Short mmCIF file of C-alpha atoms and ligand atoms in Angstrom, two decimals:
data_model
loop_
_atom_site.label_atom_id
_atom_site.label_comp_id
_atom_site.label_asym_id
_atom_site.label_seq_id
_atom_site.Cartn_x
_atom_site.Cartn_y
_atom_site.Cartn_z
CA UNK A 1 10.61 -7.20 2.45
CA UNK A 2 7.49 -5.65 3.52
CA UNK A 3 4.84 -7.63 2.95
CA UNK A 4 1.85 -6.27 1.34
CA UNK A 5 -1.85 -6.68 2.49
CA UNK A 6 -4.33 -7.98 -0.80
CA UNK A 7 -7.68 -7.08 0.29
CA UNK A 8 -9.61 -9.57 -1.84
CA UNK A 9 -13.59 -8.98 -2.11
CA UNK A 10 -15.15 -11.68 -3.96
CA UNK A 11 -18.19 -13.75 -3.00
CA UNK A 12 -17.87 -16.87 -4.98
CA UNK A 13 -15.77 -19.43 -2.50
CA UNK A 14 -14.32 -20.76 -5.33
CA UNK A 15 -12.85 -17.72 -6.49
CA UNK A 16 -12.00 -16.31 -3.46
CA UNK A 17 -9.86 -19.64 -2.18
CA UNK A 18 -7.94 -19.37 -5.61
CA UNK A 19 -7.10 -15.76 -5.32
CA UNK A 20 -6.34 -16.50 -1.22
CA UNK A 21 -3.91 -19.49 -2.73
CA UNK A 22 -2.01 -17.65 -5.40
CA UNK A 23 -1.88 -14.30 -3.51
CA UNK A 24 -0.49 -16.22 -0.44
CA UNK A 25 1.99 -18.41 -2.67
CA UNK A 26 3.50 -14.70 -3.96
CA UNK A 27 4.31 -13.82 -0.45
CA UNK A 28 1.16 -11.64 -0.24
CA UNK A 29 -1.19 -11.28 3.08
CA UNK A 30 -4.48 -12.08 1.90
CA UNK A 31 -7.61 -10.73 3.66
CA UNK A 32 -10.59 -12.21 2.73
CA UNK A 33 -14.26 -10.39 2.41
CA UNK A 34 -17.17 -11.95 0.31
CA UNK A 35 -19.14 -9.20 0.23
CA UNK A 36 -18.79 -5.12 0.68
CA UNK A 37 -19.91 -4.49 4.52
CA UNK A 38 -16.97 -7.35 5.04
CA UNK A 39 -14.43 -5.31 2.95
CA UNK A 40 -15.36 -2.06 4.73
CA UNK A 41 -15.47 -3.35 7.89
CA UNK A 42 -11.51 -4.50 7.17
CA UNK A 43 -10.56 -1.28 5.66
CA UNK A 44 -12.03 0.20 9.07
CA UNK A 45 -9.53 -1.44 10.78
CA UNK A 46 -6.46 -1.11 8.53
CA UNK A 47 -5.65 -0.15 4.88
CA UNK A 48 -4.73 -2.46 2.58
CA UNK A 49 -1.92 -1.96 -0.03
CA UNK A 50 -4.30 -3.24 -3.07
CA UNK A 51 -7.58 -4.26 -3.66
CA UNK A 52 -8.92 -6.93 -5.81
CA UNK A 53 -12.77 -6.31 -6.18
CA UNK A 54 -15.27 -8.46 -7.85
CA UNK A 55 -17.43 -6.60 -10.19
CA UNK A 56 -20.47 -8.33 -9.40
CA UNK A 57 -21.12 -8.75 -5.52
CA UNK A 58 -24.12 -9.24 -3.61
CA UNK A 59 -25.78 -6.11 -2.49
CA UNK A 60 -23.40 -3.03 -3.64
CA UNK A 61 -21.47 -3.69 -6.89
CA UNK A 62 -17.77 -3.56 -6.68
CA UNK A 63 -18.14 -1.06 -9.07
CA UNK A 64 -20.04 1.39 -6.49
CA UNK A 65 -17.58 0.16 -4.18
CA UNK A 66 -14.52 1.95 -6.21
CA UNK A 67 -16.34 4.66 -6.52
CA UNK A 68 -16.99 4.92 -3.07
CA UNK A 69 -13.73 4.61 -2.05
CA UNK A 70 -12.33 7.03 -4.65
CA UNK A 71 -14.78 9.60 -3.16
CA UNK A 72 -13.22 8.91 0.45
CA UNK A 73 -9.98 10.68 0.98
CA UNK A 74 -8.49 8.34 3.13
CA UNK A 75 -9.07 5.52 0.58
CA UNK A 76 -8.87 7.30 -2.63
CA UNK A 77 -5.20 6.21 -3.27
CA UNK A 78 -5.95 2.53 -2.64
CA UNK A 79 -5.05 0.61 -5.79
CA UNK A 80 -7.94 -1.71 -7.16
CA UNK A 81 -7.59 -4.22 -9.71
CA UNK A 82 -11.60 -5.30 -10.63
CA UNK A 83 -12.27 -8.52 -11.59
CA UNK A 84 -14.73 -9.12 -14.03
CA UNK A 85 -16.83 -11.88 -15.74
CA UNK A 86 -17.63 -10.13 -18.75
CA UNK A 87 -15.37 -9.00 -21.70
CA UNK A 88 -17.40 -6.09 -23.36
CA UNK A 89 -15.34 -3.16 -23.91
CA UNK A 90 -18.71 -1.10 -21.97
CA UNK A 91 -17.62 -2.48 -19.02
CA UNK A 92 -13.80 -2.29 -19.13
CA UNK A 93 -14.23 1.51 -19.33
CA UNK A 94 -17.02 1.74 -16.87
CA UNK A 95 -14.05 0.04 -14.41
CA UNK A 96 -11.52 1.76 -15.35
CA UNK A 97 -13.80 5.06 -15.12
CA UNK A 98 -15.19 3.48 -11.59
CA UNK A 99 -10.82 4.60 -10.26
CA UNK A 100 -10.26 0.81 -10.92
CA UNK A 101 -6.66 0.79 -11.81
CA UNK A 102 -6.46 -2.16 -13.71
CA UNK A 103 -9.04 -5.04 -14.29
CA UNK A 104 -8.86 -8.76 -15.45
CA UNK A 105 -11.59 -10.76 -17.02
CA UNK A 106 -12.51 -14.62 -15.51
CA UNK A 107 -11.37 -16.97 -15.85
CA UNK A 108 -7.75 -15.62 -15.53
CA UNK A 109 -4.42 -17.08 -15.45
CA UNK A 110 -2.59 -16.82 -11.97
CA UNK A 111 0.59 -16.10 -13.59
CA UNK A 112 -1.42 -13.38 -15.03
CA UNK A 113 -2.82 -12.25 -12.27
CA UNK A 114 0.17 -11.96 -9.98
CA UNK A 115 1.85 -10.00 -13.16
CA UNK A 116 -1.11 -7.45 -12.43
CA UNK A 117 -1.08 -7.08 -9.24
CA UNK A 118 3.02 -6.73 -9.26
CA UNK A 119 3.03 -3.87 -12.12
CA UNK A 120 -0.25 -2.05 -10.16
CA UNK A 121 2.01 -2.19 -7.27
CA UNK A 122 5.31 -0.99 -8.79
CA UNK A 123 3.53 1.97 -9.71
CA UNK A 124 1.19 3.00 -7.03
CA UNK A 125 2.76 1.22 -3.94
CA UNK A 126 6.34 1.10 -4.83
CA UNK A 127 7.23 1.08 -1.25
CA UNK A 128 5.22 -2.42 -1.68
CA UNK A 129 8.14 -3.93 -3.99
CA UNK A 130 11.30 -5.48 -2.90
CA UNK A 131 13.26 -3.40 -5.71
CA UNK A 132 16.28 -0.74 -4.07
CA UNK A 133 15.70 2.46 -4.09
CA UNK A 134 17.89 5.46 -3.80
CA UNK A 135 17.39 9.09 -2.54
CA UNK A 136 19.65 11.83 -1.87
CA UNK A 137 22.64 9.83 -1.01
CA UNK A 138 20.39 7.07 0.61
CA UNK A 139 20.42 3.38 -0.64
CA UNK A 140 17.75 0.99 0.54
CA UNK A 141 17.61 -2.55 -0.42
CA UNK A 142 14.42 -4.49 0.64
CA UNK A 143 15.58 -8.10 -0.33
CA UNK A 144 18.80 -7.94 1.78
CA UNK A 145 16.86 -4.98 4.18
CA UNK A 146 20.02 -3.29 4.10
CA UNK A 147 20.54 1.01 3.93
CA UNK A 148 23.77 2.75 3.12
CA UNK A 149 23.70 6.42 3.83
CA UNK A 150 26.88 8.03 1.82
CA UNK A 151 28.92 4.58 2.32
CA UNK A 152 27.95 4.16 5.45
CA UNK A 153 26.01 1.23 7.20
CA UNK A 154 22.70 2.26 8.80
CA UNK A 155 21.05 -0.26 11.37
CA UNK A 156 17.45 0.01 11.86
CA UNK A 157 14.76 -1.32 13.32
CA UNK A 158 12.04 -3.38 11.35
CA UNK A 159 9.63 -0.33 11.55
CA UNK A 160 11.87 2.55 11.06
CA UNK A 161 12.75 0.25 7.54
CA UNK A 162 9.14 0.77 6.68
CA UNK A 163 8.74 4.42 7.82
CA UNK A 164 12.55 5.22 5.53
CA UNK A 165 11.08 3.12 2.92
CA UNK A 166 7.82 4.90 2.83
CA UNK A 167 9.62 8.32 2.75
CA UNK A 168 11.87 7.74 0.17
CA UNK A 169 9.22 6.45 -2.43
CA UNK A 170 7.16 9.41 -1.18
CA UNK A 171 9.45 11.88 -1.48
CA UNK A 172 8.88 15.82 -1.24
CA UNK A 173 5.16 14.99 -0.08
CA UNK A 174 3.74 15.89 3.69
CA UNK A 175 2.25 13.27 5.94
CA UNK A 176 0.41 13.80 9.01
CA UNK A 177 0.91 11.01 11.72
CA UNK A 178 -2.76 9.80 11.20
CA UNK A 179 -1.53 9.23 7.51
CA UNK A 180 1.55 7.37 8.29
CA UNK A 181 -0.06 5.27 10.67
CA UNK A 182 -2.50 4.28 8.00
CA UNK A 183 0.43 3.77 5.19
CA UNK A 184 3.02 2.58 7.17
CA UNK A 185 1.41 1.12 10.21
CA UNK A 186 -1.33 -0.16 8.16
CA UNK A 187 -3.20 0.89 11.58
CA UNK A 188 -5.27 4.21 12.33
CA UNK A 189 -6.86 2.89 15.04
CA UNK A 190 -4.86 1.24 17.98
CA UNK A 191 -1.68 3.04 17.47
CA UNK A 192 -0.99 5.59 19.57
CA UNK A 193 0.29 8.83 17.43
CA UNK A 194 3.28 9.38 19.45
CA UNK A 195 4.31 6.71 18.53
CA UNK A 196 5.00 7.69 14.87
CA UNK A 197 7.71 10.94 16.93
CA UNK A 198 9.23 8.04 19.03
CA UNK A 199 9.76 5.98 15.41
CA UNK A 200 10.82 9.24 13.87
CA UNK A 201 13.71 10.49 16.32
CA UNK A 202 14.93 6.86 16.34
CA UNK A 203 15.21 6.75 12.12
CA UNK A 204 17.00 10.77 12.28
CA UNK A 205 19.91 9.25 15.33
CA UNK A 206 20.36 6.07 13.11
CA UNK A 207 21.00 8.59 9.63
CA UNK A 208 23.17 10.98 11.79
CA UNK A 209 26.13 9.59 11.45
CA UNK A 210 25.40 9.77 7.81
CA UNK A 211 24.78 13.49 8.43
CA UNK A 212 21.34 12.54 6.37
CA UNK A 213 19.12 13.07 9.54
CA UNK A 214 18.29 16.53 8.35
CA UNK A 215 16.36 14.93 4.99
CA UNK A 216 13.29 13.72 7.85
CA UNK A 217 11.47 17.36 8.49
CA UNK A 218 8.92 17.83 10.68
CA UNK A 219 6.67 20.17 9.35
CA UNK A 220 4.85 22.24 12.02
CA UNK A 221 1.69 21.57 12.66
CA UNK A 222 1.43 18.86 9.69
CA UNK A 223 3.58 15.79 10.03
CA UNK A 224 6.55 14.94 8.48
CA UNK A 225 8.60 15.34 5.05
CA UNK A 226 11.14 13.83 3.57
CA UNK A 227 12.98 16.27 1.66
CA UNK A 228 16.72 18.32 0.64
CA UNK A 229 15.21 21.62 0.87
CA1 CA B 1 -19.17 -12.37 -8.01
#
């Protein structure tokens, strides 16, 4: 399974070590930041798949923070749970109007946290989940990391698993390299983007057997697809 990065910005240590503990324990990478020049700095450097944000922070609010990265279009479709102190419904909507996709009050249950984080997942990052998925003849199981192409057995490699997985829960949608470095790579920065056409031709020879290859397009001057049409 494909682990996902938890970008956790929160300055109370406290806190932070419990979220760092029970994200950890679900088979999460945590990255820690305790304040938002920290969390930038990370996000910099790769994205993560979700972000828990503390609503109250030192310096810029995590509520600026959302904004800010809602306003940004490489980080707009970030997920963010925001965790909060306070209960009032004013500031539930001010999160949820803030592109927070979900929030939870302190003090919060783990179980009930990792349920949020899960379901945010699930639907923004389903590529993030280890639940099969199926497209146009493909099966691809992330527990077992196996993919059957019309019956038959593909092998690949542990990145062209994530680039296949990443199509096929983005289906029908264009990415540029510098895009699928950032989703897939997690990396925008010290990958080179040829990479991403040496990845690509290795995924199309594994599916052409299959006689799938043609669902990875290359769209001219964009990036790639992964599409029937
Ligand atoms: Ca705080």
């Amino acid at each position: 399974m494909t682990t996902a990065n938890i970008l956790l910005v929160e300055d109370e240590p406290a806190i932070q070590e419990l979220l760092a503990f029970n994200v950890a324990q679900c088979g999460y990478r945590a990255i820690q930041a305790f304040d938002v020049p920290a969390a930038q700095a990370e996000i910099n450097r790769a994205l993560p798949d979700l972000i828990l944000l503390d609503w109250m922070l030192p310096g810029t609010s995590g509520v600026e923070f959302a904004r800010r990265l809602r306003a940004d279009s490489r980080t707009r479709d970030i997920p963010i749970i925001m965790l909060t102190a306070r209960t009032e419904e004013h500031d539930k909507v001010l999160g949820l109007e803030s592109g927070a996709d979900d929030y939870i009050t302190k003090p919060f249950s783990p179980r009930e946290l990792m349920a949020r984080i899960r379901a945010v997942l699930r639907r923004r990052a389903p590529q993030m989940t280890d639940e099969t998925v199926r497209a146009e003849g493909i099966e691809l199981s992330p527990t077992t990391h196996r993919v059957n192409a019309k019956g038959v057995n593909v092998e690949l490699g542990p990145t062209e698993f994530r680039l296949l997985h990443f199509f096929m829960t983005h289906t029908e949608r264009v990415y540029s390299r510098t895009q699928l470095l950032d989703q897939v790579w997690g990396d925008h920065v010290f990958v080179e983007e040829r990479t991403i056409d040496v990845h690509i031709r290795r995924l199309r020879q594994a599916l052409e057997p299959s006689g799938l290859d043609n669902l990875i397009q290359t769209v001219r001057g964009s990036g790639y697809r992964f599409s029937k049409e």
